[in-house]
Amino acid sequence: MTDFSVQKRVETPGVFRSILYILCLLFFLWSCNGAELSLLELIEGIPHMGRVAGEMTPPDVSRAGFVGKAMLVTFQMALVGTVFGVMFSFLLAIPAARSQTPSRTLYYVSRFIISFCRSVPDLVWAIFFVASVGLGAFAGTLTIMVDTVGFCGRFFAESMEEVEKGPQEALSTMGASRMSIITSAVVPSAMPSFVNTSLFALEKAVRSSVVLGLVGAGGIGIELKVAMDLFQYQQAGAIILSIFLLVICVEQISSCIRRRIM
Amino acid sequence: MTEAVLLGETEKRIDMEASGDVKSSPELPLRISGMHKRYPGRGVVLDGVNLEVGKREAVALIGSNGSGKSTLLRCSLRLIEPDESDTIFLGEKVQTLGRRDLRALRAKVGFVFQKHNLVLRSSVLTNVVHGSFARTWGVKAWNQATAPKGIREEAMYCLDRVGLAHLSASRADRLSGGESQRVAIARALMQKPKFLMADEPVASLDPRVGDEVMDLLLGLTRQEDLTLLYVSHNLDHALNYADRIVGLSDHQIKIDAPATSLSKSMLRGLYGGGNDD
């Protein structure tokens, strides 16, 4: 019989790796302290959560028309911001894809723009745009657009890098230009991923657009803040319920589209 | 074994050319001299390969895995840059061509790949329309929907020639292997090529479909007065469909002779096999 040794089920880590694991664990425990994690306060807070939740029911639907209109604006902000964001993402993703970029400089510039859009949180963008273009839905739409560029730009570029090289080689052999190869081979192959990412971006944008109102960037968020500040919990309950319904609707529709295209 | 006897067609031509008997293109559409290619980490793949292909010839390129057959095809069109080569392809000195001229040259060469390389999410008709890339501009060859009437009709004609006009609206990822390769051939025809190259065109197909595709490929080559250079691992396909067989081994051409003068057992020598035929 051939002499062979069976691999160990679990490899024993070396000294350096063991020290690293212990340091990571200690840092996590220290972070729990920094995050003021407290089981006692959580237990004490549960009755208050129950009380606030109780005060929200039954939701006050007397302002349903007004809330519905604000929800519509919220969705419109999300939709328009996402569509323009996806368009800019696509344009930035071409030079940001290592396999498609026409030059190294453009690659780094486009990667930097995408990373910058992604690394700044949406609330910070919202504050910036409210200060720049004033209160209202336009500031929110710009915020969602920039946030979408940060999210989609990276995934679009990675999808373009991952598509099968064969069709690109075939078109190149036929004498197709770089742009023709992108439009005829890369984009159709990456399309399911583009649509998938764009739908996730829309879902994300709908959730963000609710929060953006808290800093005055339009949408339902401001209504929720006012209702909470004035302790009108039943009104707040109606707003939260409508947000929940909107998010669920968008998620269901996008899942349905995703299933059809995949 | 009889390498001295087998090695000869290309050398003969070079001697003839030196004596003025053979001119370069158009009678000699492809002439490769001293092609070297080395891949980092893999070493030398082609070591001073010389090859000539005459007009309307069907040449089979055989050799074991890694012997450099596919690299030779790709280097001749600079799809992979050779380290050194003096290639004249359809009258053009390939190494000196700029991007635009290289595209123009590639457009004259139909290339059929082992894995078909169709754009799977596009329709069959769109894939064939792509064959017109080099002679159209703008969005005309991007998609069947953007193609002018003339191009669409031409693409349908090419599909008809490979017997697949009825599948023009199907998506390429719904086709069988044989159908995909036929579409790839139709796409190559759409280029109106002067030269056809095929890199193991039937390697992924079952033997019956493989024979059908080879029949089609050679039939169209003959009908269109084209020159065909194809890579094959199937010795029967090399012997039955080629006028001439070129065998690569140890990074160099070891066999170059008319197919009629060769047998399976002679070719097996290239792979280090026995003479059992």
PDB file of C-alpha atoms in Angstrom, chain B residues 125-252:
ATOM      1  CA  LEU B 125     -28.267  37.190 -35.427  1.00  0.00           C
ATOM      2  CA  THR B 126     -26.449  39.787 -33.305  1.00  0.00           C
ATOM      3  CA  ASN B 127     -23.474  37.454 -32.996  1.00  0.00           C
ATOM      4  CA  VAL B 128     -23.300  37.067 -36.757  1.00  0.00           C
ATOM      5  CA  VAL B 129     -23.755  40.824 -37.296  1.00  0.00           C
ATOM      6  CA  HIS B 130     -20.623  41.303 -35.138  1.00  0.00           C
ATOM      7  CA  GLY B 131     -18.695  39.787 -38.042  1.00  0.00           C
ATOM      8  CA  SER B 132     -19.156  43.062 -39.927  1.00  0.00           C
ATOM      9  CA  PHE B 133     -17.302  45.140 -37.321  1.00  0.00           C
ATOM     10  CA  ALA B 134     -14.332  45.983 -39.465  1.00  0.00           C
ATOM     11  CA  ARG B 135     -16.321  47.246 -42.452  1.00  0.00           C
ATOM     12  CA  THR B 136     -18.888  49.291 -40.565  1.00  0.00           C
ATOM     13  CA  TRP B 137     -18.537  52.177 -38.166  1.00  0.00           C
ATOM     14  CA  GLY B 138     -20.461  53.556 -35.221  1.00  0.00           C
ATOM     15  CA  VAL B 139     -23.218  51.432 -33.787  1.00  0.00           C
ATOM     16  CA  LYS B 140     -24.029  49.478 -36.958  1.00  0.00           C
ATOM     17  CA  ALA B 141     -22.444  46.203 -35.874  1.00  0.00           C
ATOM     18  CA  TRP B 142     -23.138  46.515 -32.149  1.00  0.00           C
ATOM     19  CA  ASN B 143     -26.413  44.677 -32.303  1.00  0.00           C
ATOM     20  CA  GLN B 144     -28.853  43.310 -34.891  1.00  0.00           C
ATOM     21  CA  ALA B 145     -31.299  46.049 -33.833  1.00  0.00           C
ATOM     22  CA  THR B 146     -28.857  48.813 -34.767  1.00  0.00           C
ATOM     23  CA  ALA B 147     -27.600  47.141 -37.954  1.00  0.00           C
ATOM     24  CA  PRO B 148     -28.707  48.477 -41.359  1.00  0.00           C
ATOM     25  CA  LYS B 149     -30.976  46.335 -43.510  1.00  0.00           C
ATOM     26  CA  GLY B 150     -28.134  45.228 -45.805  1.00  0.00           C
ATOM     27  CA  ILE B 151     -26.002  43.947 -42.919  1.00  0.00           C
ATOM     28  CA  ARG B 152     -28.956  42.104 -41.375  1.00  0.00           C
ATOM     29  CA  GLU B 153     -29.743  40.417 -44.687  1.00  0.00           C
ATOM     30  CA  GLU B 154     -26.112  39.454 -45.161  1.00  0.00           C
ATOM     31  CA  ALA B 155     -26.023  37.991 -41.661  1.00  0.00           C
ATOM     32  CA  MET B 156     -29.157  35.967 -42.404  1.00  0.00           C
ATOM     33  CA  TYR B 157     -27.538  34.689 -45.606  1.00  0.00           C
ATOM     34  CA  CYS B 158     -24.438  33.593 -43.654  1.00  0.00           C
ATOM     35  CA  LEU B 159     -26.660  31.847 -41.109  1.00  0.00           C
ATOM     36  CA  ASP B 160     -28.508  30.139 -43.932  1.00  0.00           C
ATOM     37  CA  ARG B 161     -25.222  28.843 -45.307  1.00  0.00           C
ATOM     38  CA  VAL B 162     -24.512  27.065 -42.030  1.00  0.00           C
ATOM     39  CA  GLY B 163     -28.121  25.858 -41.863  1.00  0.00           C
ATOM     40  CA  LEU B 164     -29.211  27.925 -38.879  1.00  0.00           C
ATOM     41  CA  ALA B 165     -31.329  30.741 -40.329  1.00  0.00           C
ATOM     42  CA  HIS B 166     -34.305  29.424 -38.350  1.00  0.00           C
ATOM     43  CA  LEU B 167     -32.452  30.075 -35.063  1.00  0.00           C
ATOM     44  CA  SER B 168     -31.570  33.697 -35.785  1.00  0.00           C
ATOM     45  CA  ALA B 169     -33.750  35.063 -32.969  1.00  0.00           C
ATOM     46  CA  SER B 170     -32.576  32.529 -30.357  1.00  0.00           C
ATOM     47  CA  ARG B 171     -30.183  33.566 -27.661  1.00  0.00           C
ATOM     48  CA  ALA B 172     -26.694  32.121 -28.136  1.00  0.00           C
ATOM     49  CA  ASP B 173     -26.698  30.467 -24.706  1.00  0.00           C
ATOM     50  CA  ARG B 174     -29.651  28.285 -25.755  1.00  0.00           C
ATOM     51  CA  LEU B 175     -27.712  26.589 -28.584  1.00  0.00           C
ATOM     52  CA  SER B 176     -26.051  23.177 -28.564  1.00  0.00           C
ATOM     53  CA  GLY B 177     -22.273  22.947 -28.968  1.00  0.00           C
ATOM     54  CA  GLY B 178     -22.527  22.107 -32.670  1.00  0.00           C
ATOM     55  CA  GLU B 179     -24.987  24.922 -33.326  1.00  0.00           C
ATOM     56  CA  SER B 180     -22.765  27.394 -31.462  1.00  0.00           C
ATOM     57  CA  GLN B 181     -19.785  26.443 -33.587  1.00  0.00           C
ATOM     58  CA  ARG B 182     -21.866  26.820 -36.756  1.00  0.00           C
ATOM     59  CA  VAL B 183     -22.860  30.316 -35.625  1.00  0.00           C
ATOM     60  CA  ALA B 184     -19.183  31.073 -35.006  1.00  0.00           C
ATOM     61  CA  ILE B 185     -18.450  29.934 -38.568  1.00  0.00           C
ATOM     62  CA  ALA B 186     -21.284  32.115 -39.895  1.00  0.00           C
ATOM     63  CA  ARG B 187     -19.804  35.036 -37.956  1.00  0.00           C
ATOM     64  CA  ALA B 188     -16.419  34.367 -39.561  1.00  0.00           C
ATOM     65  CA  LEU B 189     -18.084  34.240 -43.016  1.00  0.00           C
ATOM     66  CA  MET B 190     -19.747  37.574 -42.286  1.00  0.00           C
ATOM     67  CA  GLN B 191     -16.272  39.082 -42.175  1.00  0.00           C
ATOM     68  CA  LYS B 192     -15.882  38.185 -45.873  1.00  0.00           C
ATOM     69  CA  PRO B 193     -12.491  36.781 -44.939  1.00  0.00           C
ATOM     70  CA  LYS B 194      -9.620  35.971 -47.245  1.00  0.00           C
ATOM     71  CA  PHE B 195      -8.154  33.503 -44.799  1.00  0.00           C
ATOM     72  CA  LEU B 196      -9.713  31.245 -42.185  1.00  0.00           C
ATOM     73  CA  MET B 197      -8.078  30.139 -38.952  1.00  0.00           C
ATOM     74  CA  ALA B 198      -9.606  27.631 -36.581  1.00  0.00           C
ATOM     75  CA  ASP B 199      -8.222  26.735 -33.190  1.00  0.00           C
ATOM     76  CA  GLU B 200      -9.390  23.225 -32.328  1.00  0.00           C
ATOM     77  CA  PRO B 201     -12.825  23.961 -33.784  1.00  0.00           C
ATOM     78  CA  VAL B 202     -14.326  20.578 -32.869  1.00  0.00           C
ATOM     79  CA  ALA B 203     -12.502  19.817 -29.615  1.00  0.00           C
ATOM     80  CA  SER B 204     -15.601  20.439 -27.509  1.00  0.00           C
ATOM     81  CA  LEU B 205     -17.983  18.539 -29.812  1.00  0.00           C
ATOM     82  CA  ASP B 206     -18.963  14.885 -30.007  1.00  0.00           C
ATOM     83  CA  PRO B 207     -17.418  12.909 -32.910  1.00  0.00           C
ATOM     84  CA  ARG B 208     -20.489  13.013 -35.170  1.00  0.00           C
ATOM     85  CA  VAL B 209     -21.072  16.754 -34.722  1.00  0.00           C
ATOM     86  CA  GLY B 210     -17.312  17.273 -34.978  1.00  0.00           C
ATOM     87  CA  ASP B 211     -17.289  15.616 -38.401  1.00  0.00           C
ATOM     88  CA  GLU B 212     -20.288  17.713 -39.487  1.00  0.00           C
ATOM     89  CA  VAL B 213     -18.575  20.936 -38.429  1.00  0.00           C
ATOM     90  CA  MET B 214     -15.341  19.946 -40.192  1.00  0.00           C
ATOM     91  CA  ASP B 215     -17.326  19.075 -43.356  1.00  0.00           C
ATOM     92  CA  LEU B 216     -18.971  22.472 -43.178  1.00  0.00           C
ATOM     93  CA  LEU B 217     -15.729  24.331 -42.497  1.00  0.00           C
ATOM     94  CA  LEU B 218     -13.848  22.686 -45.334  1.00  0.00           C
ATOM     95  CA  GLY B 219     -16.851  22.896 -47.689  1.00  0.00           C
ATOM     96  CA  LEU B 220     -17.177  26.636 -47.154  1.00  0.00           C
ATOM     97  CA  THR B 221     -13.416  27.076 -47.473  1.00  0.00           C
ATOM     98  CA  ARG B 222     -13.490  25.386 -50.881  1.00  0.00           C
ATOM     99  CA  GLN B 223     -16.640  27.206 -52.055  1.00  0.00           C
ATOM    100  CA  GLU B 224     -15.299  30.599 -51.070  1.00  0.00           C
ATOM    101  CA  ASP B 225     -11.765  29.946 -52.381  1.00  0.00           C
ATOM    102  CA  LEU B 226     -10.363  30.570 -48.931  1.00  0.00           C
ATOM    103  CA  THR B 227      -7.183  29.428 -47.265  1.00  0.00           C
ATOM    104  CA  LEU B 228      -7.611  27.425 -44.074  1.00  0.00           C
ATOM    105  CA  LEU B 229      -5.173  26.914 -41.237  1.00  0.00           C
ATOM    106  CA  TYR B 230      -6.612  24.863 -38.402  1.00  0.00           C
ATOM    107  CA  VAL B 231      -5.348  23.340 -35.197  1.00  0.00           C
ATOM    108  CA  SER B 232      -6.545  19.843 -34.415  1.00  0.00           C
ATOM    109  CA  HIS B 233      -5.860  17.058 -31.965  1.00  0.00           C
ATOM    110  CA  ASN B 234      -7.867  14.669 -34.077  1.00  0.00           C
ATOM    111  CA  LEU B 235      -5.471  12.886 -36.426  1.00  0.00           C
ATOM    112  CA  ASP B 236      -8.337  11.663 -38.634  1.00  0.00           C
ATOM    113  CA  HIS B 237      -9.485  15.251 -39.096  1.00  0.00           C
ATOM    114  CA  ALA B 238      -5.943  16.272 -39.952  1.00  0.00           C
ATOM    115  CA  LEU B 239      -5.530  13.472 -42.486  1.00  0.00           C
ATOM    116  CA  ASN B 240      -9.021  13.693 -44.016  1.00  0.00           C
ATOM    117  CA  TYR B 241      -9.574  17.427 -44.268  1.00  0.00           C
ATOM    118  CA  ALA B 242      -6.133  18.973 -44.822  1.00  0.00           C
ATOM    119  CA  ASP B 243      -4.033  19.248 -47.962  1.00  0.00           C
ATOM    120  CA  ARG B 244      -0.987  19.557 -45.793  1.00  0.00           C
ATOM    121  CA  ILE B 245      -0.099  18.709 -42.221  1.00  0.00           C
ATOM    122  CA  VAL B 246       2.310  20.678 -40.079  1.00  0.00           C
ATOM    123  CA  GLY B 247       3.405  19.075 -36.820  1.00  0.00           C
ATOM    124  CA  LEU B 248       4.864  21.003 -33.905  1.00  0.00           C
ATOM    125  CA  SER B 249       7.029  19.385 -31.288  1.00  0.00           C
ATOM    126  CA  ASP B 250       9.734  20.685 -28.962  1.00  0.00           C
ATOM    127  CA  HIS B 251       8.768  24.241 -29.971  1.00  0.00           C
ATOM    128  CA  GLN B 252       9.636  23.664 -33.612  1.00  0.00           C
TER     129      GLN B 252
END
